[in-house]
CSV table of C-alpha atoms in Angstrom, one decimal:
chain,number,residue,atom,x,y,z
K,117,UNK,CA,71.1,116.4,146.1
K,118,UNK,CA,74.1,118.1,144.5
K,119,UNK,CA,73.5,120.7,141.9
K,120,UNK,CA,73.8,119.8,138.2
K,121,UNK,CA,76.7,121.2,136.2
K,122,UNK,CA,75.2,122.8,133.2
K,123,UNK,CA,76.9,123.3,129.8
K,124,UNK,CA,76.9,126.5,127.9
K,125,UNK,CA,73.4,127.4,126.6
K,126,UNK,CA,74.6,127.2,123.0
K,127,UNK,CA,74.9,123.4,123.5
K,128,UNK,CA,71.3,123.0,124.7
K,129,UNK,CA,69.4,120.8,122.3
K,130,UNK,CA,72.4,120.6,119.9
K,131,UNK,CA,72.6,117.1,118.5
K,132,UNK,CA,75.8,115.3,117.5
K,133,UNK,CA,76.4,115.5,113.7
K,134,UNK,CA,75.9,112.4,111.6
K,135,UNK,CA,78.5,111.2,109.1
K,136,UNK,CA,79.0,108.2,106.7
K,137,UNK,CA,81.9,105.7,106.5
K,138,UNK,CA,80.8,103.2,109.2
K,139,UNK,CA,80.3,100.1,107.0
K,140,UNK,CA,83.7,98.8,108.1
K,141,UNK,CA,82.0,97.6,111.3
K,142,UNK,CA,79.7,95.3,109.2
K,143,UNK,CA,80.8,92.0,107.6
K,144,UNK,CA,80.5,91.5,103.9
K,145,UNK,CA,79.3,95.1,103.3
K,146,UNK,CA,80.9,97.4,100.7
K,147,UNK,CA,80.9,101.0,101.8
K,148,UNK,CA,79.7,103.5,99.2
K,149,UNK,CA,78.6,106.0,101.9
K,150,UNK,CA,81.9,107.7,102.2
K,151,UNK,CA,83.9,109.6,99.5
K,152,UNK,CA,87.4,108.4,100.0
K,153,UNK,CA,89.9,107.4,97.3
K,154,UNK,CA,88.5,104.0,96.4
K,155,UNK,CA,91.9,102.6,95.7
K,156,UNK,CA,92.9,102.9,99.3
K,157,UNK,CA,96.1,104.2,100.8
K,158,UNK,CA,99.5,103.7,99.0
K,159,UNK,CA,100.7,100.1,99.4
K,160,UNK,CA,103.8,101.1,101.4
K,161,UNK,CA,101.8,103.1,104.0
K,162,UNK,CA,102.6,100.6,106.8
K,163,UNK,CA,106.4,101.0,106.1
K,164,UNK,CA,106.0,104.8,106.2
K,165,UNK,CA,104.2,104.5,109.6
K,166,UNK,CA,106.9,102.1,110.9
K,167,UNK,CA,109.6,104.5,110.0
K,168,UNK,CA,108.0,107.1,112.4
K,169,UNK,CA,107.7,104.8,115.4
K,170,UNK,CA,111.0,105.7,116.9
K,171,UNK,CA,109.9,109.3,117.3
K,172,UNK,CA,106.8,108.6,119.4
K,173,UNK,CA,108.9,108.8,122.6
K,174,UNK,CA,109.3,112.5,122.0
K,175,UNK,CA,106.9,115.4,121.8
K,176,UNK,CA,106.0,116.2,118.2
K,177,UNK,CA,107.1,119.4,116.5
K,178,UNK,CA,104.3,121.7,117.6
K,179,UNK,CA,105.0,124.1,114.7
K,180,UNK,CA,105.1,121.3,112.1
K,181,UNK,CA,108.0,123.1,110.5
K,182,UNK,CA,109.2,120.4,108.3
K,183,UNK,CA,105.7,119.5,107.1
K,184,UNK,CA,104.9,123.1,106.4
K,185,UNK,CA,108.0,123.3,104.2
K,186,UNK,CA,106.9,120.2,102.3
K,187,UNK,CA,103.4,121.6,101.8
K,188,UNK,CA,104.7,125.0,100.8
K,189,UNK,CA,106.8,123.5,98.0
K,190,UNK,CA,104.1,121.1,96.8
K,191,UNK,CA,101.2,123.6,96.7
K,192,UNK,CA,103.1,126.8,96.0
K,193,UNK,CA,102.0,128.4,99.3
K,194,UNK,CA,104.2,130.5,101.6
K,195,UNK,CA,105.1,128.8,104.9
K,196,UNK,CA,103.5,131.7,106.8
K,197,UNK,CA,100.2,131.0,105.0
K,198,UNK,CA,99.8,127.5,106.4
K,199,UNK,CA,98.3,126.0,109.6
K,200,UNK,CA,98.2,122.3,110.3
K,201,UNK,CA,95.3,120.4,111.9
K,202,UNK,CA,94.1,117.0,112.9
K,203,UNK,CA,92.2,116.7,109.7
K,204,UNK,CA,90.2,119.4,108.0
K,205,UNK,CA,87.7,119.0,110.8
K,206,UNK,CA,90.2,120.6,113.1
K,207,UNK,CA,90.5,123.6,110.8
K,208,UNK,CA,86.7,123.8,110.6
K,209,UNK,CA,86.5,123.9,114.4
K,210,UNK,CA,89.3,126.5,114.8
K,211,UNK,CA,87.8,129.1,112.4
K,212,UNK,CA,84.7,129.9,114.6
K,213,UNK,CA,86.7,129.6,117.7
K,214,UNK,CA,89.2,132.2,116.3
K,215,UNK,CA,86.9,134.7,114.6
K,216,UNK,CA,83.2,134.4,115.6
K,217,UNK,CA,81.4,136.0,118.4
K,218,UNK,CA,77.9,135.1,119.8
K,219,UNK,CA,75.3,136.4,117.4
K,220,UNK,CA,77.6,136.8,114.4
K,221,UNK,CA,75.7,136.1,111.2
K,222,UNK,CA,77.2,133.3,109.1
K,223,UNK,CA,75.9,132.2,105.7
K,224,UNK,CA,75.9,128.5,104.9
K,225,UNK,CA,74.8,126.8,101.7
K,226,UNK,CA,72.2,124.0,102.2
K,227,UNK,CA,72.8,121.1,101.7
K,228,UNK,CA,76.4,121.1,102.7
K,229,UNK,CA,78.8,119.5,105.2
K,230,UNK,CA,77.1,119.4,108.6
K,231,UNK,CA,80.2,120.3,110.7
K,232,UNK,CA,80.1,123.9,109.4
K,233,UNK,CA,76.8,124.6,111.2
K,234,UNK,CA,77.7,122.5,114.2
K,235,UNK,CA,80.9,124.4,115.0
K,236,UNK,CA,79.3,127.8,114.3
K,237,UNK,CA,76.4,127.0,116.7
K,238,UNK,CA,78.8,125.9,119.4
K,239,UNK,CA,80.2,129.4,119.6
K,240,UNK,CA,76.8,131.0,119.4
K,241,UNK,CA,76.9,132.2,115.8
K,242,UNK,CA,73.6,132.8,114.0
K,243,UNK,CA,73.1,130.6,110.9
K,244,UNK,CA,71.5,132.0,107.8
K,245,UNK,CA,70.9,129.4,105.0
K,246,UNK,CA,71.4,129.9,101.3
K,247,UNK,CA,69.3,127.1,99.9
K,248,UNK,CA,70.4,125.2,96.8
K,249,UNK,CA,67.8,123.6,94.6
K,250,UNK,CA,67.6,120.7,92.1
K,251,UNK,CA,66.0,122.9,89.5
K,252,UNK,CA,69.3,124.9,89.6
K,253,UNK,CA,71.3,121.7,89.5
K,254,UNK,CA,72.3,122.5,93.1
K,255,UNK,CA,74.6,125.2,91.9
K,256,UNK,CA,75.4,128.5,93.6
K,257,UNK,CA,73.8,131.7,92.3
K,258,UNK,CA,76.8,134.0,92.8
K,259,UNK,CA,75.0,137.3,92.7
K,260,UNK,CA,72.3,136.1,95.1
K,261,UNK,CA,74.9,134.7,97.5
K,262,UNK,CA,76.9,137.9,97.4
K,263,UNK,CA,73.8,139.9,98.2
K,264,UNK,CA,72.9,137.6,101.1
K,265,UNK,CA,76.4,137.8,102.5
K,266,UNK,CA,76.2,141.6,102.8
K,267,UNK,CA,77.1,142.5,106.4
K,268,UNK,CA,77.7,138.8,107.4
K,269,UNK,CA,80.7,137.8,109.5
K,270,UNK,CA,81.4,134.8,107.3
K,271,UNK,CA,80.4,132.7,104.3
K,272,UNK,CA,81.1,129.0,103.8
K,273,UNK,CA,81.6,127.3,100.4
K,274,UNK,CA,82.4,123.6,99.9
K,275,UNK,CA,84.0,122.9,96.5
K,276,UNK,CA,83.1,120.2,95.4
K,277,UNK,CA,80.1,120.6,97.6
K,278,UNK,CA,79.3,117.7,99.9
K,279,UNK,CA,76.8,116.0,99.4
K,280,UNK,CA,75.8,117.4,95.9
K,281,UNK,CA,79.2,116.8,94.2
K,282,UNK,CA,78.9,120.1,92.3
K,283,UNK,CA,82.1,122.0,91.5
K,284,UNK,CA,82.0,125.8,91.1
K,285,UNK,CA,84.6,127.2,88.7
K,286,UNK,CA,87.5,129.1,90.1
K,287,UNK,CA,86.6,132.4,88.5
K,288,UNK,CA,83.1,132.2,90.1
K,289,UNK,CA,84.5,131.5,93.5
K,290,UNK,CA,87.1,134.3,93.2
K,291,UNK,CA,84.3,136.8,92.3
K,292,UNK,CA,82.5,135.8,95.5
K,293,UNK,CA,85.7,136.2,97.6
K,294,UNK,CA,86.4,139.6,96.1
K,295,UNK,CA,82.9,140.9,96.7
K,296,UNK,CA,83.0,139.6,100.3
K,297,UNK,CA,86.4,141.2,100.8
K,298,UNK,CA,84.9,144.6,99.9
K,299,UNK,CA,82.3,144.2,102.7
K,300,UNK,CA,84.6,142.6,105.3
K,301,UNK,CA,83.1,139.1,105.1
K,302,UNK,CA,85.3,136.1,105.8
K,303,UNK,CA,85.1,133.3,103.2
K,304,UNK,CA,85.8,129.8,104.3
K,305,UNK,CA,86.5,127.5,101.3
K,306,UNK,CA,86.6,123.8,101.9
K,307,UNK,CA,88.6,122.0,99.1
K,308,UNK,CA,88.9,118.7,100.9
K,309,UNK,CA,87.4,116.8,98.0
K,310,UNK,CA,88.9,118.7,95.2
K,311,UNK,CA,92.2,116.8,94.8
K,312,UNK,CA,90.3,113.7,93.7
K,313,UNK,CA,88.8,115.6,90.7
K,314,UNK,CA,90.8,116.0,87.5
K,315,UNK,CA,91.8,119.7,87.0
K,316,UNK,CA,92.6,120.4,90.6
K,317,UNK,CA,95.4,122.9,89.7
K,318,UNK,CA,92.9,124.8,87.6
K,319,UNK,CA,90.3,125.0,90.3
K,320,UNK,CA,92.1,125.4,93.7
K,321,UNK,CA,92.5,128.7,95.4
K,322,UNK,CA,95.1,127.5,97.9
K,323,UNK,CA,97.9,129.2,96.0
K,324,UNK,CA,96.0,132.5,95.9
K,325,UNK,CA,95.3,133.0,99.6
K,326,UNK,CA,98.0,135.7,100.0
K,327,UNK,CA,96.1,137.9,97.5
K,328,UNK,CA,93.1,138.2,99.8
K,329,UNK,CA,92.5,139.5,103.4
K,330,UNK,CA,89.4,137.4,103.9
K,331,UNK,CA,90.0,133.9,102.5
K,332,UNK,CA,90.7,130.6,104.3
K,333,UNK,CA,91.1,127.4,102.3
K,334,UNK,CA,90.8,124.0,104.0
K,335,UNK,CA,92.3,120.8,102.7
K,336,UNK,CA,93.3,117.4,104.0
K,337,UNK,CA,94.9,114.0,103.2
K,338,UNK,CA,91.9,112.1,104.5
K,339,UNK,CA,90.0,111.7,101.2
K,340,UNK,CA,92.8,111.9,98.7
K,341,UNK,CA,94.9,109.2,100.3
K,342,UNK,CA,92.1,107.2,101.9
K,343,UNK,CA,93.6,107.6,105.4
K,344,UNK,CA,90.7,108.8,107.7
K,345,UNK,CA,92.4,107.1,110.6
K,346,UNK,CA,95.4,109.4,110.3
K,347,UNK,CA,94.3,112.9,111.0
K,348,UNK,CA,96.0,115.5,108.8
K,349,UNK,CA,94.5,118.7,107.5
K,350,UNK,CA,95.6,122.1,106.4
K,351,UNK,CA,94.4,125.7,106.5
K,352,UNK,CA,95.7,128.2,103.9
K,353,UNK,CA,95.2,131.9,104.5
K,354,UNK,CA,97.2,135.2,104.5
K,355,UNK,CA,99.7,135.4,107.4
K,356,UNK,CA,97.5,137.7,109.5
K,357,UNK,CA,94.7,135.2,109.6
K,358,UNK,CA,97.0,132.3,110.2
K,359,UNK,CA,98.7,134.0,113.1
K,360,UNK,CA,95.3,134.4,114.8
K,361,UNK,CA,94.3,130.8,114.1
K,362,UNK,CA,97.6,129.6,115.6
K,363,UNK,CA,96.7,131.1,118.9
K,364,UNK,CA,93.6,128.9,119.1
K,365,UNK,CA,95.1,125.7,117.7
K,366,UNK,CA,95.5,123.0,120.3
K,367,UNK,CA,99.2,122.5,121.2
K,368,UNK,CA,100.7,119.2,119.8
K,369,UNK,CA,97.5,118.7,117.8
K,370,UNK,CA,99.3,116.7,115.1
K,371,UNK,CA,101.4,113.7,116.3
K,372,UNK,CA,104.8,112.6,115.1
K,373,UNK,CA,103.5,109.6,113.1
K,374,UNK,CA,100.9,111.9,111.3
K,375,UNK,CA,103.6,114.5,110.5
K,376,UNK,CA,106.0,111.8,109.1
K,377,UNK,CA,103.2,110.2,107.0
K,378,UNK,CA,102.1,113.5,105.6
K,379,UNK,CA,105.6,114.5,104.8
K,380,UNK,CA,106.3,111.4,102.7
K,381,UNK,CA,102.9,111.3,101.0
K,382,UNK,CA,103.0,115.0,99.9
K,383,UNK,CA,106.6,114.9,98.9
K,384,UNK,CA,106.7,111.6,97.1
K,385,UNK,CA,103.1,110.3,96.4
K,386,UNK,CA,101.0,113.1,94.9
K,387,UNK,CA,101.1,111.3,91.6
K,388,UNK,CA,99.1,108.5,93.3
K,389,UNK,CA,96.2,111.0,93.9
K,390,UNK,CA,96.4,112.3,90.3
K,391,UNK,CA,96.2,108.8,88.9
K,392,UNK,CA,93.2,107.9,91.2
K,393,UNK,CA,91.4,111.1,90.1
K,394,UNK,CA,91.8,110.2,86.4
K,395,UNK,CA,90.6,106.7,86.9
K,396,UNK,CA,87.6,107.8,88.9
K,397,UNK,CA,86.6,110.3,86.3
K,398,UNK,CA,86.6,107.5,83.7
K,399,UNK,CA,84.6,105.2,86.0
K,400,UNK,CA,82.1,107.9,86.8
K,401,UNK,CA,81.2,108.2,83.1
K,402,UNK,CA,80.8,104.4,82.8
K,403,UNK,CA,78.7,104.2,86.0
K,404,UNK,CA,76.5,107.1,84.9
K,405,UNK,CA,75.6,105.1,81.7
K,406,UNK,CA,75.0,102.0,83.7
K,407,UNK,CA,72.7,103.7,86.2
K,408,UNK,CA,70.6,105.1,83.3
K,409,UNK,CA,70.4,101.6,81.8
K,410,UNK,CA,68.7,100.2,84.9
K,411,UNK,CA,66.5,103.3,85.1
K,412,UNK,CA,68.0,104.7,88.3
K,413,UNK,CA,67.0,108.4,88.6
K,414,UNK,CA,70.6,109.6,88.4
K,415,UNK,CA,69.9,113.1,87.2
K,416,UNK,CA,72.7,115.3,85.8
K,417,UNK,CA,76.2,113.8,85.4
K,418,UNK,CA,78.2,114.3,88.6
K,419,UNK,CA,81.0,116.9,88.5
K,420,UNK,CA,83.0,114.7,90.9
K,421,UNK,CA,83.3,111.1,92.0
K,422,UNK,CA,80.1,110.8,94.0
K,423,UNK,CA,76.4,111.0,93.3
K,424,UNK,CA,73.6,112.8,95.1
K,425,UNK,CA,70.2,111.5,93.8
K,426,UNK,CA,66.6,111.6,94.8
K,427,UNK,CA,65.1,108.1,94.9
K,428,UNK,CA,61.5,109.4,95.2
K,429,UNK,CA,60.8,108.4,91.5
K,430,UNK,CA,61.4,104.8,92.7
K,431,UNK,CA,58.6,105.2,95.2
K,432,UNK,CA,60.9,105.2,98.3
K,433,UNK,CA,62.8,107.5,100.5
K,434,UNK,CA,66.5,107.5,101.2
K,435,UNK,CA,66.3,105.4,104.3
K,436,UNK,CA,64.3,102.6,102.6
K,437,UNK,CA,66.7,102.6,99.6
K,438,UNK,CA,69.6,102.4,102.0
K,439,UNK,CA,68.0,99.5,103.9
K,440,UNK,CA,67.3,97.6,100.7
K,441,UNK,CA,70.8,98.1,99.3
K,442,UNK,CA,72.3,97.0,102.7
K,443,UNK,CA,70.5,93.6,102.2
K,444,UNK,CA,72.5,93.3,99.0
K,445,UNK,CA,75.8,94.1,100.8
K,446,UNK,CA,76.0,97.7,99.7
K,447,UNK,CA,76.0,100.7,102.1
K,448,UNK,CA,74.9,104.1,100.7
K,449,UNK,CA,74.4,107.4,102.6
K,450,UNK,CA,70.8,108.3,103.6
K,451,UNK,CA,70.8,112.1,103.3
K,452,UNK,CA,68.0,112.9,105.7
K,453,UNK,CA,70.5,114.4,108.1
K,454,UNK,CA,71.1,117.2,105.6
K,455,UNK,CA,67.6,118.5,106.1
K,456,UNK,CA,63.9,117.6,105.6
K,457,UNK,CA,64.1,118.4,101.9
K,458,UNK,CA,66.6,115.6,101.4
K,459,UNK,CA,64.8,112.7,103.0
K,460,UNK,CA,64.4,111.2,99.5
K,461,UNK,CA,68.1,111.6,98.6
K,462,UNK,CA,71.0,109.2,98.8
K,463,UNK,CA,74.7,109.8,98.3
K,464,UNK,CA,77.1,107.1,96.9
K,465,UNK,CA,80.6,107.1,95.6
K,466,UNK,CA,82.4,105.8,92.5
K,467,UNK,CA,84.9,103.0,92.9
K,468,UNK,CA,86.8,100.7,90.6
K,469,UNK,CA,85.0,98.8,87.7
K,470,UNK,CA,84.5,95.5,89.6
K,471,UNK,CA,82.9,97.1,92.6
K,472,UNK,CA,80.9,99.6,90.5
K,473,UNK,CA,79.4,96.6,88.7
K,474,UNK,CA,78.5,95.1,92.0
K,475,UNK,CA,76.7,98.3,92.9
K,476,UNK,CA,74.8,98.4,89.6
K,477,UNK,CA,73.7,94.8,90.1
K,478,UNK,CA,72.4,95.5,93.6
K,479,UNK,CA,70.6,98.6,92.5
K,480,UNK,CA,69.1,96.8,89.5
K,481,UNK,CA,67.8,94.1,91.8
K,482,UNK,CA,66.3,96.7,94.2
K,483,UNK,CA,64.7,98.7,91.4
K,484,UNK,CA,63.6,96.0,88.9
K,485,UNK,CA,63.5,92.9,91.1
């Protein structure tokens, strides 16, 4: 019998991460499990894609030079401070591959996006959790986090945090970055969801990366333009960090069609995202009131456009609530994959008024019969 080819030991027992956004495979099911722009992509997206088809017979621009110029002008970031990836997940993967060694201590908030831990574990980094609690409204205690990050290789912050939806103010995040800079700790700041929240300009740190030696900010077009099937993401950091990440980035990682679509959307369609963010903020307030009327345990008002709630007061866990809502044609995210503490939690997003009313009617039926 031939010998078995074994993977690296870091992969032993490592499960594949679980994500939402799969309801499109089901007929007559509205997907509230993802947190995409509910208004979908711009109406002329097909035309934009068609305009790029002639270029697919050539290798794409590996440096994404035109796209970087567009991003630089739109977000007030120097071209040398930008790396482009196949979605923000590509950036999330490249950071550990560039900077971490086996055994490096990395601080992650919990709950938060599962890919951070996954990619850190793949390279053998040691995860230390900074637990967030409902009694603190799932907000970060800056002083405690700074203390915990002492001597760590890196610290990850998601803003707004996924799945809790909590937004930390810019001054608070800056104070954490500065403290970590003093001790040589890298800060990875994921702002993928921030553009869909009013006040993006007042909260983003993307335009400040050249002021810090230890800050990497991730962003993407996936959520803001509702184009998860077109993989475009960005990493912003000082030129020294970017030059190292560019060594690890896969050659031709962003195709010609993706580059063309991103160029047009960022250059000509950012108002589309701003309008969606404003509309979703209004709908979130309406939905919050409606949830309280049907006695759904909504908790504090969401900072963003999605909710993270315990359904334990309803006498069920997240999986059961998800199953009951699915019978009504509604898909929510069961949050057990974020850890045992969150088996009673679900996440669901805000959409337009008509679809939000459908959600409320389904939830009312599940709760009150």
